[in-house]
CSV table of C-alpha atoms in Angstrom, one decimal:
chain,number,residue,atom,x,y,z
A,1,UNK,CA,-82.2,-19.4,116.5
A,2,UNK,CA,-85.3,-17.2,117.3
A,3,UNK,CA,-85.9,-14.0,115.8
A,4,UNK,CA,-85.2,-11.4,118.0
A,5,UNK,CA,-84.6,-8.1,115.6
A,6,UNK,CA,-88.3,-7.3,114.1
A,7,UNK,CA,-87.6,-3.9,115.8
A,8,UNK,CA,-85.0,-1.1,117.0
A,9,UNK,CA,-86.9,0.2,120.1
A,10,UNK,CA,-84.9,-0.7,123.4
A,11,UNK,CA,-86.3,-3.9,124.9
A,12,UNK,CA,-89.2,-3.6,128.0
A,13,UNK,CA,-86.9,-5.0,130.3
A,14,UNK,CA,-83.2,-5.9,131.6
A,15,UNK,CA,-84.4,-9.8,131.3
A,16,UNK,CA,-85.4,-9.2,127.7
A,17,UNK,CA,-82.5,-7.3,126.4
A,18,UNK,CA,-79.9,-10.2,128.1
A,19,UNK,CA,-82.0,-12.5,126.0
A,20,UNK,CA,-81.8,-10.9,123.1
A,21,UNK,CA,-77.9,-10.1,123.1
A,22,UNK,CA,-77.0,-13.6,123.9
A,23,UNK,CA,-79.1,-14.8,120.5
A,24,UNK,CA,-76.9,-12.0,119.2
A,25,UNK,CA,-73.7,-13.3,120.4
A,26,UNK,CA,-74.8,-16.8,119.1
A,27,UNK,CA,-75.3,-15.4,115.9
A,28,UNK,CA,-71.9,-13.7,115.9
A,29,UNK,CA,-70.0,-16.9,116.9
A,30,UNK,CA,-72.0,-18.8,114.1
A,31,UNK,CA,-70.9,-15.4,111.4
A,32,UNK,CA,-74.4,-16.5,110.6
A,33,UNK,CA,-75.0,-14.5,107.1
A,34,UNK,CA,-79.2,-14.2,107.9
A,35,UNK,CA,-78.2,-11.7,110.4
A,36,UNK,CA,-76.2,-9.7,108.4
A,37,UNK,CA,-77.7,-6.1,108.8
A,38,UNK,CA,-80.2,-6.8,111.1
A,39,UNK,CA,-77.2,-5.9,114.2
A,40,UNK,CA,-73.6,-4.9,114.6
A,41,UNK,CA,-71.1,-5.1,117.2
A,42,UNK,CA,-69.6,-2.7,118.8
A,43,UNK,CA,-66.2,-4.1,120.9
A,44,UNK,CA,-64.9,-2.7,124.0
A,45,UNK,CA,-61.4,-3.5,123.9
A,46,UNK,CA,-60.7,-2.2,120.0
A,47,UNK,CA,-63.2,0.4,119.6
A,48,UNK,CA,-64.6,-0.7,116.2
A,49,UNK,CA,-67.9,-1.9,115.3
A,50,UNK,CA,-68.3,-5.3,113.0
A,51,UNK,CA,-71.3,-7.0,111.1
A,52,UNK,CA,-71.9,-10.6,112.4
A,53,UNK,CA,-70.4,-11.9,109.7
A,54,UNK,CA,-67.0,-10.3,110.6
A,55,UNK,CA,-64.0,-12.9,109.7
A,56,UNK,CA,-62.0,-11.8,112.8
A,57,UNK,CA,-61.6,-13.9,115.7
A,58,UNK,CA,-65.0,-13.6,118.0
A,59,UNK,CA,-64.2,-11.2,121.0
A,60,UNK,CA,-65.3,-12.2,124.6
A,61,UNK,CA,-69.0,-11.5,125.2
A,62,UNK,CA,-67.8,-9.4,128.1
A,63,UNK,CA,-65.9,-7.1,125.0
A,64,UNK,CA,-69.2,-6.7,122.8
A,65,UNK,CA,-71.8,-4.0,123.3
A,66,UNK,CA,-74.8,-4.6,120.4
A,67,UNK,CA,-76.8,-2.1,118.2
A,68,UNK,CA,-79.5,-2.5,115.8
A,69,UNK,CA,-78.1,0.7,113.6
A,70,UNK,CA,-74.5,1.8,113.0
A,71,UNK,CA,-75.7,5.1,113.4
A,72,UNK,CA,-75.8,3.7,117.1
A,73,UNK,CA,-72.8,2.1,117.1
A,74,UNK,CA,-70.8,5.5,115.7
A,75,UNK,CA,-72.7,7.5,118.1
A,76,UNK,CA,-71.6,5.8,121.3
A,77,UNK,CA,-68.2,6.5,120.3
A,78,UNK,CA,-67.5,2.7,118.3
A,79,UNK,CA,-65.6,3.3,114.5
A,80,UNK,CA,-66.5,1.2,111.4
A,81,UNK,CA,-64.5,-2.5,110.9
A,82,UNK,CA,-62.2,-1.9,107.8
A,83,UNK,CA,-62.4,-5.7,107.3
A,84,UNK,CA,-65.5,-6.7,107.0
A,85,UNK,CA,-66.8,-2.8,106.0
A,86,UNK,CA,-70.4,-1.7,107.2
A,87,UNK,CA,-71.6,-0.3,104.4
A,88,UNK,CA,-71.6,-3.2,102.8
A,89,UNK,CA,-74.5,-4.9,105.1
A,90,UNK,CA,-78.1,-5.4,103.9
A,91,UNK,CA,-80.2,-2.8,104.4
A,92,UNK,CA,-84.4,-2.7,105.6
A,93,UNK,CA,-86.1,-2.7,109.0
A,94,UNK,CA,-88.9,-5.0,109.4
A,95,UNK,CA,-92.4,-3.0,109.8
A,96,UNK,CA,-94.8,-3.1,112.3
A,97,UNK,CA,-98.4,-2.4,111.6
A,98,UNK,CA,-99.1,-1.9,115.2
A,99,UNK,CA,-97.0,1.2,116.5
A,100,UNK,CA,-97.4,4.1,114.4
A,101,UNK,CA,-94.7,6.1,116.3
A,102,UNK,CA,-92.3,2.8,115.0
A,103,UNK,CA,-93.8,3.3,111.4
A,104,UNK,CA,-93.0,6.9,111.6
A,105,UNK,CA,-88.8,6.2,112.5
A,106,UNK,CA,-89.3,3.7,109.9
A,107,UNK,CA,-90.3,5.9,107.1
A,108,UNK,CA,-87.9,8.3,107.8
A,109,UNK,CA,-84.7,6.0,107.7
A,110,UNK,CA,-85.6,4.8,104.3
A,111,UNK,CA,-86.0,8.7,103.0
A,112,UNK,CA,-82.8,9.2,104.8
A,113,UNK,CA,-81.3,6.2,103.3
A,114,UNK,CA,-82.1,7.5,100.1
A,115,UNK,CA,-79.1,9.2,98.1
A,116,UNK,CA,-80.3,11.5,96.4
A,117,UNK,CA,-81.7,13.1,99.9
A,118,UNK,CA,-78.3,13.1,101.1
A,119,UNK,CA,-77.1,16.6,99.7
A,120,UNK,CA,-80.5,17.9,99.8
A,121,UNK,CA,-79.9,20.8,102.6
A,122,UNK,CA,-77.9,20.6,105.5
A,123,UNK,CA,-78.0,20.9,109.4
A,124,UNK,CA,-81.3,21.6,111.2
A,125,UNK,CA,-82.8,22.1,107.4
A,126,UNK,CA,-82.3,18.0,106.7
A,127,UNK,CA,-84.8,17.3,110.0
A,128,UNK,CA,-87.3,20.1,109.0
A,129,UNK,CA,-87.9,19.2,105.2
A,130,UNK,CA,-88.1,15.4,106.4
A,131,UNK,CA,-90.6,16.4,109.0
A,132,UNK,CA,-92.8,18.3,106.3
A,133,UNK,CA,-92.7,15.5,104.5
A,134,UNK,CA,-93.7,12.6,106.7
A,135,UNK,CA,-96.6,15.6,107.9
A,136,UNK,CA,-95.3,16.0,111.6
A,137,UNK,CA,-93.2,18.7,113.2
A,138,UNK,CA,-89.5,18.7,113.3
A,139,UNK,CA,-89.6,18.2,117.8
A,140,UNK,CA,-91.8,15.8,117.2
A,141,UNK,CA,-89.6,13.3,115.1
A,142,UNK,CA,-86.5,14.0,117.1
A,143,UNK,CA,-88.5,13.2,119.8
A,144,UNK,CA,-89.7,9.4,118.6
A,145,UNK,CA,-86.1,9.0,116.7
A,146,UNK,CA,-84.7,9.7,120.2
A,147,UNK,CA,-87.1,7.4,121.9
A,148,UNK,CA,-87.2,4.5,119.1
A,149,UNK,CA,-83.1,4.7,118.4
A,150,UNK,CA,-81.7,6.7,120.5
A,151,UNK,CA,-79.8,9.1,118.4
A,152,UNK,CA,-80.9,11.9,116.2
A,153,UNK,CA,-81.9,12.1,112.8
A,154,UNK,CA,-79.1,14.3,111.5
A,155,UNK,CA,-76.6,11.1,113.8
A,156,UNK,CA,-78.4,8.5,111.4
A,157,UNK,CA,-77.7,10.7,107.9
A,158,UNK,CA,-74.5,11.6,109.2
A,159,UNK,CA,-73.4,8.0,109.4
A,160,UNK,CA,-75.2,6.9,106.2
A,161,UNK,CA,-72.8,9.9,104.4
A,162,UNK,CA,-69.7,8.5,105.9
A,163,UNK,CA,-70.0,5.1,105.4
A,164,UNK,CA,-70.9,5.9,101.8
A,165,UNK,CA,-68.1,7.6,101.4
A,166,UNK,CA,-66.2,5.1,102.8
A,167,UNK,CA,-67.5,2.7,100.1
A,168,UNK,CA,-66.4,5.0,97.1
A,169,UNK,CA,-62.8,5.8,98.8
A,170,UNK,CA,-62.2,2.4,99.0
A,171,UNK,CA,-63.7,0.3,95.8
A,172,UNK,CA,-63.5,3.3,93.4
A,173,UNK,CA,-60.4,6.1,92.1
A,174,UNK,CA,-62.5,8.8,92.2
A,175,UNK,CA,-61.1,12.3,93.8
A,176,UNK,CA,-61.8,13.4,97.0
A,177,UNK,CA,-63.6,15.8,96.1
A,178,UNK,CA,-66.1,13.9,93.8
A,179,UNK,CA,-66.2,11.4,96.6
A,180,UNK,CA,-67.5,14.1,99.3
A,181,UNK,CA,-70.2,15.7,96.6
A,182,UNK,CA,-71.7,12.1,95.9
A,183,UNK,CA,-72.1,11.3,99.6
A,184,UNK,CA,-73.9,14.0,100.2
A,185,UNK,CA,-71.5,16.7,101.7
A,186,UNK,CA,-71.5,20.4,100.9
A,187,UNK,CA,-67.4,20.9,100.8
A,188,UNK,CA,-64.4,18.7,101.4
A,189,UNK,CA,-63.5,21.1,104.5
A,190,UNK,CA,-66.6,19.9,105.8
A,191,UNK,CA,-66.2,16.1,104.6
A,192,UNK,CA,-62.6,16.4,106.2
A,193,UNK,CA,-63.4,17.0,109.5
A,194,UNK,CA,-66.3,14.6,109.6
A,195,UNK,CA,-64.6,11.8,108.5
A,196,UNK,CA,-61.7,13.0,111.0
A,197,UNK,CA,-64.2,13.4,113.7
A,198,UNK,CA,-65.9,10.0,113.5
A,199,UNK,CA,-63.2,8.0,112.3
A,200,UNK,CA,-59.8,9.4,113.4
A,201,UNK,CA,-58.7,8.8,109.6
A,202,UNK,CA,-57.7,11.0,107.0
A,203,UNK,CA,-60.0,10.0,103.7
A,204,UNK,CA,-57.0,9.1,101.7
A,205,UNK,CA,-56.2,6.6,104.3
A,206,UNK,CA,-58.4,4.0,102.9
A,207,UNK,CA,-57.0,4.3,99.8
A,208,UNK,CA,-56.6,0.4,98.5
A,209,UNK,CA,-55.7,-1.8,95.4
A,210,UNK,CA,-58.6,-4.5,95.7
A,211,UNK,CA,-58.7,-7.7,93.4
A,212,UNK,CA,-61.1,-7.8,91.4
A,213,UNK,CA,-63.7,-11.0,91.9
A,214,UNK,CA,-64.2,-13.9,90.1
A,215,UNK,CA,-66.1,-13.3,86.8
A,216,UNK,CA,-64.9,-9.8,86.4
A,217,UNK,CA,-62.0,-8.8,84.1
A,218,UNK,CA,-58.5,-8.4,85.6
A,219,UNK,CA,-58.1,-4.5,86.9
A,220,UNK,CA,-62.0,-4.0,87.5
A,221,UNK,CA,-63.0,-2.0,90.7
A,222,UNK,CA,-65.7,-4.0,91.7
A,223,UNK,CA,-68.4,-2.6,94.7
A,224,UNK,CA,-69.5,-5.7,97.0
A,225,UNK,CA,-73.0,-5.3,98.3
A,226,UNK,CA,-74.4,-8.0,100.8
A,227,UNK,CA,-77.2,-9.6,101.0
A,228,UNK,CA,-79.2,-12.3,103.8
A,229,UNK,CA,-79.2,-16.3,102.5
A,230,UNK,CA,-81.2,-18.3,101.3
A,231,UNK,CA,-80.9,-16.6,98.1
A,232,UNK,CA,-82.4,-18.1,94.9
A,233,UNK,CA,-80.0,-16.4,92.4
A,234,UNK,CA,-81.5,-19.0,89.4
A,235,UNK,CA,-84.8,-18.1,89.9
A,236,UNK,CA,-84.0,-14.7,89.9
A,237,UNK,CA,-81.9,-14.6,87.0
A,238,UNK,CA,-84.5,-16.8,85.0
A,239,UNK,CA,-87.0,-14.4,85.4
A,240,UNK,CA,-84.9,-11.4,84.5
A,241,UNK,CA,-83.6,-13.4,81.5
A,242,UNK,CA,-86.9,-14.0,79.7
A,243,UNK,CA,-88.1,-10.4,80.2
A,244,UNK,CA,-84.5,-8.5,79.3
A,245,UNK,CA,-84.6,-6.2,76.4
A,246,UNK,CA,-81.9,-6.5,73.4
A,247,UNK,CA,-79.7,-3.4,72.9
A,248,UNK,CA,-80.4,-2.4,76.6
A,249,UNK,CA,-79.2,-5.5,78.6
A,250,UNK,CA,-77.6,-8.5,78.4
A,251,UNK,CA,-78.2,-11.5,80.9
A,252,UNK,CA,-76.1,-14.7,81.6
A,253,UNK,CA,-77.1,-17.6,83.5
A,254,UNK,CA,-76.1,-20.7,83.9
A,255,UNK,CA,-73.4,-22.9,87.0
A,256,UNK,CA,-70.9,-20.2,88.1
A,257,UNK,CA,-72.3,-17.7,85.3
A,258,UNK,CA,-75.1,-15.4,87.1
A,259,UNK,CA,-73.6,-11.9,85.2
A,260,UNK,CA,-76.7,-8.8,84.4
A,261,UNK,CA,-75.3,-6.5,82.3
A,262,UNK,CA,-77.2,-3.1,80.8
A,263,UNK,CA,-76.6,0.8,80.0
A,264,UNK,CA,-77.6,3.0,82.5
A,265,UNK,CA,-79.1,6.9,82.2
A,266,UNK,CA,-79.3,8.4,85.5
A,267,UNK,CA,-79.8,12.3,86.0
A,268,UNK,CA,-78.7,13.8,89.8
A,269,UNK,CA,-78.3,17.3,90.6
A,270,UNK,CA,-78.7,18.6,87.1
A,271,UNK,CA,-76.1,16.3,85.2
A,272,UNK,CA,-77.2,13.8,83.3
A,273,UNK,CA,-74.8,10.5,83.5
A,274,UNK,CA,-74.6,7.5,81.1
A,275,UNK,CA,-72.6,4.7,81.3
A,276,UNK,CA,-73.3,1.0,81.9
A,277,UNK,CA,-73.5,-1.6,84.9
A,278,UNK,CA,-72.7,-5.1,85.5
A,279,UNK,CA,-73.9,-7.0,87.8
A,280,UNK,CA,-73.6,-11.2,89.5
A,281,UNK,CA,-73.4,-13.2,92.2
A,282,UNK,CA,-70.3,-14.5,93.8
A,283,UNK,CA,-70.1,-18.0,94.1
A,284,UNK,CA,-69.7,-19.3,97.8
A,285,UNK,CA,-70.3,-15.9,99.8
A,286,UNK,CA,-73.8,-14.3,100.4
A,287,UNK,CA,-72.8,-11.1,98.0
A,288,UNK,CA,-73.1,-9.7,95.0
A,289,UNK,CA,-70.6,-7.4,92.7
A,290,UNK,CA,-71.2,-5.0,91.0
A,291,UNK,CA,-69.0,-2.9,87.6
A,292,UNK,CA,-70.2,0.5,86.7
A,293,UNK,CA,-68.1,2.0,83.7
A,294,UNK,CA,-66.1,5.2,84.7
A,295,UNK,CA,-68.6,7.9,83.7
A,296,UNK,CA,-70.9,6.6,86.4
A,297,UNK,CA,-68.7,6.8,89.5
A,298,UNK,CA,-69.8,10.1,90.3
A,299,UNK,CA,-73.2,8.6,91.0
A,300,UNK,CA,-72.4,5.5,92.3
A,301,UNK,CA,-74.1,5.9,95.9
A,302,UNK,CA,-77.6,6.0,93.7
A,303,UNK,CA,-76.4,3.1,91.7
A,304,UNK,CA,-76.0,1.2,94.2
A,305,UNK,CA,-79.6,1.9,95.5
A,306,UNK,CA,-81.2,0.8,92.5
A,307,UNK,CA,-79.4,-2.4,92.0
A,308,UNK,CA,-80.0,-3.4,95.8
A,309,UNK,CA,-83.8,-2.9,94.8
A,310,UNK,CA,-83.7,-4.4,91.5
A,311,UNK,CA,-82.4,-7.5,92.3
A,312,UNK,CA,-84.0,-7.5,96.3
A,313,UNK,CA,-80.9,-7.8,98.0
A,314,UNK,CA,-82.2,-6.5,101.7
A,315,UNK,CA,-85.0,-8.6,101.6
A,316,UNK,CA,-85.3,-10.8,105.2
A,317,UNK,CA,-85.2,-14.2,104.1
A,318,UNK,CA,-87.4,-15.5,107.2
A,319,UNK,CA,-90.3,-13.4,106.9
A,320,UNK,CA,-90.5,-14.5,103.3
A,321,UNK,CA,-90.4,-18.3,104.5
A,322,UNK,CA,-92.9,-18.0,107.3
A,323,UNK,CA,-95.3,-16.9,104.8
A,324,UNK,CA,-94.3,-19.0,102.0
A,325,UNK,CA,-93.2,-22.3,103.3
A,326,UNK,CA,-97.2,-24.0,104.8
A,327,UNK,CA,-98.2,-24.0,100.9
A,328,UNK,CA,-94.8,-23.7,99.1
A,329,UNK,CA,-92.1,-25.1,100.6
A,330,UNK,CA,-89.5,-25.3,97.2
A,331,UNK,CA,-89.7,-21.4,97.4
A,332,UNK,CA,-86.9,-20.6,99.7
A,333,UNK,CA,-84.9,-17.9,98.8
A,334,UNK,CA,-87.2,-16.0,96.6
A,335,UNK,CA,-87.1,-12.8,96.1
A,336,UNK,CA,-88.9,-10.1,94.3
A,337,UNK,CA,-87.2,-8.5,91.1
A,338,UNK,CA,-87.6,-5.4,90.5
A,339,UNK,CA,-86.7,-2.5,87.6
A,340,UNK,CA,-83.8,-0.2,87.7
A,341,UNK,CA,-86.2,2.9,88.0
A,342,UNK,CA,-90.0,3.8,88.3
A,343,UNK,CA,-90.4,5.1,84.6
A,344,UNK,CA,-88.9,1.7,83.7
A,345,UNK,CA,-91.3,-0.4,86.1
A,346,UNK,CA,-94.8,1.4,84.6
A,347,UNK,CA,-93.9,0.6,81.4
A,348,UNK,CA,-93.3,-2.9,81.8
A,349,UNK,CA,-96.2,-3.0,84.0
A,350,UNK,CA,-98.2,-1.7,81.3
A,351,UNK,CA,-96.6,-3.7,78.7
A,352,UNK,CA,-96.9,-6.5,81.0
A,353,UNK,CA,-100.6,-7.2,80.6
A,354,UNK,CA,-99.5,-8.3,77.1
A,355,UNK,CA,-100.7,-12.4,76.6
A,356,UNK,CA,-97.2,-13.4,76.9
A,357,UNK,CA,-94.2,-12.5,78.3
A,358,UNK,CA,-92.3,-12.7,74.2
A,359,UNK,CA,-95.1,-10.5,73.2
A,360,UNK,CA,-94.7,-7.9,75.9
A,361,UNK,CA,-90.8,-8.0,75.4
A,362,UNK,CA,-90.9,-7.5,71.7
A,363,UNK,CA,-93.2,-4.2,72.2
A,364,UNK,CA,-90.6,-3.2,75.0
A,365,UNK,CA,-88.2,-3.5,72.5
A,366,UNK,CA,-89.7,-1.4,69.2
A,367,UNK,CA,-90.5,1.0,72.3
């Protein structure tokens, strides 16, 4: 199928936009898992928006109206799929290194994607303090997140909130009033009518019992976060396995046994909040789980984050091939790993240039 979603600006013509939503609707008919993130679909006839790897029967093409955002899905009036749940979709725009106006948009939706951002200010303040930072005025980036998306800045955090919130109502028991503070929102008057507004749902609506997944004990709340196949979960796992760090983390590999476990330290706001994770893949769908022990539900949104980064999870799959496959063409699926914080990366990096990866790990360890 060609790969029509390297970018979110509106397509130069008619022709070109019929093009591309018919690969779309090829993609959706196929619940092709490559695709998950990179569009939704927003259905006439229901009202709700799905990723493309939705399980419910495929709507008519006549039905479906397709956006690269789900910012721009809730914005022309579409609500989130309780099924196959948003939130859960890779993340990640592809860059251009051409368009510095698309670079610009692109910047700012990963500062806006960041959690700890979310509850930052709130109104008008959110575009102004992004503007200062990116070093442009505050018209000015409405202006190119109009022209590029076509929706504001405040629509795109507004949606990132929600549908984070949506994620801790449903896979976690926290209260509703933790849950509003971790997305992001200043009161749960304010959280209320948001979610009311958007969603026509009360918050406690999507109260749920889930099962927990396989590998994961009996009465877990697990989070499900998605990822794009190939995935190489082995190679992965190998190489986080011969650098883990006794006392801090514990790593299983093996058939139907890809399980990361480690304690966690993670300040936000003030509070300092300890706990520990665990992490694997689920056999048979393109997703990973992840366990957080109770103490770190209050900061889950942030967790999440950092695990999607550590173990690459909205990495696209065919940009990695096309670069890969002329001179190795046994690497597909690989991703890059990464480290559950900055402070954590630098001083493995440093340790690192250590002659071997044992030696490296043992100083890691007296450390």
């Amino acid at each position: 199928m060609p790969d029509v979603f390297h970018s979110p600006a509106p397509p130069a013509s008619t022709a070109s936009a019929a093009d591309d939503d018919e690969a779309r609707y090829l993609a959706l008919r196929a619940r092709d898992a490559r695709f998950d993130g990179r569009f939704f679909t927003g259905v006439t006839s229901t009202g709700i928006y799905c990723r493309p790897v939705c399980a419910v029967r495929t709507p008519r093409r006549e039905n479906c109206r397709f956006f690269t955002l789900a910012a721009q899905a809730e914005s022309a009036g579409f609500r989130p799929c309780l099924r196959c749940r948003p939130e859960l979709a890779p993340q990640a725009l592809a860059w251009s290194v051409q368009d510095a106006s698309g670079i610009l948009v692109r910047q700012a939706l990963r500062m806006l994607d960041a959690p700890q951002s979310w509850g930052a200010c709130e109104g008008g303040a959110v575009v102004a303090q992004l503007a200062a930072r990116l070093g442009v005025s505050d018209r000015h980036l409405r202006r190119i997140f109009e022209a590029a998306l076509g929706i504001s800045p405040l629509q795109y955090l507004q949606t990132r909130r929600l549908l984070a919130a949506k994620q801790l109502l449903t896979d976690t028991d926290l209260p509703v009033t933790q849950v509003a503070l971790a997305s992001g929102f200043a009161s749960v008057r304010r959280f209320n009518a948001a979610f009311n507004t958007h969603y026509g749902l009360n918050p406690t609506q999507l109260r749920r019992q889930g099962a927990a997944p396989d590998g994961v004990q009996a009465g877990a709340r697990a989070v499900r976060l998605g990822l794009r196949p190939p995935y190489d979960t082995a190679a992965l796992m190998g190489f986080l396995a011969a650098r883990q760090i006794h006392g801090m983390e514990s790593i299983r590999t093996g058939p139907g046994a890809q399980v990361l476990r480690r304690t966690v330290r993670l300040a936000s706001a003030g509070t300092v909040f300890t706990g520990w994770l665990e992490a694997g893949f689920d056999d048979g769908r393109p997703q990973l789980w992840l366990r957080i022990s109770d103490g770190l539900q209050p900061v889950l949104p942030q967790l999440i984050a950092r695990v999607r980064a550590l173990f690459d999870l909205d990495a696209d799959p065919q940009a990695i091939n096309a670069v890969l496959h002329p001179s190795f063409p046994e690497g597909d699926g690989l991703r890059v790993p990464g480290a559950f914080d900055g402070f954590e990366l630098a001083v493995r990096a440093v340790l690192g240039q250590q002659i071997t990866v044992a030696a490296a790990r043992t100083l890691a360890q007296r450390l």
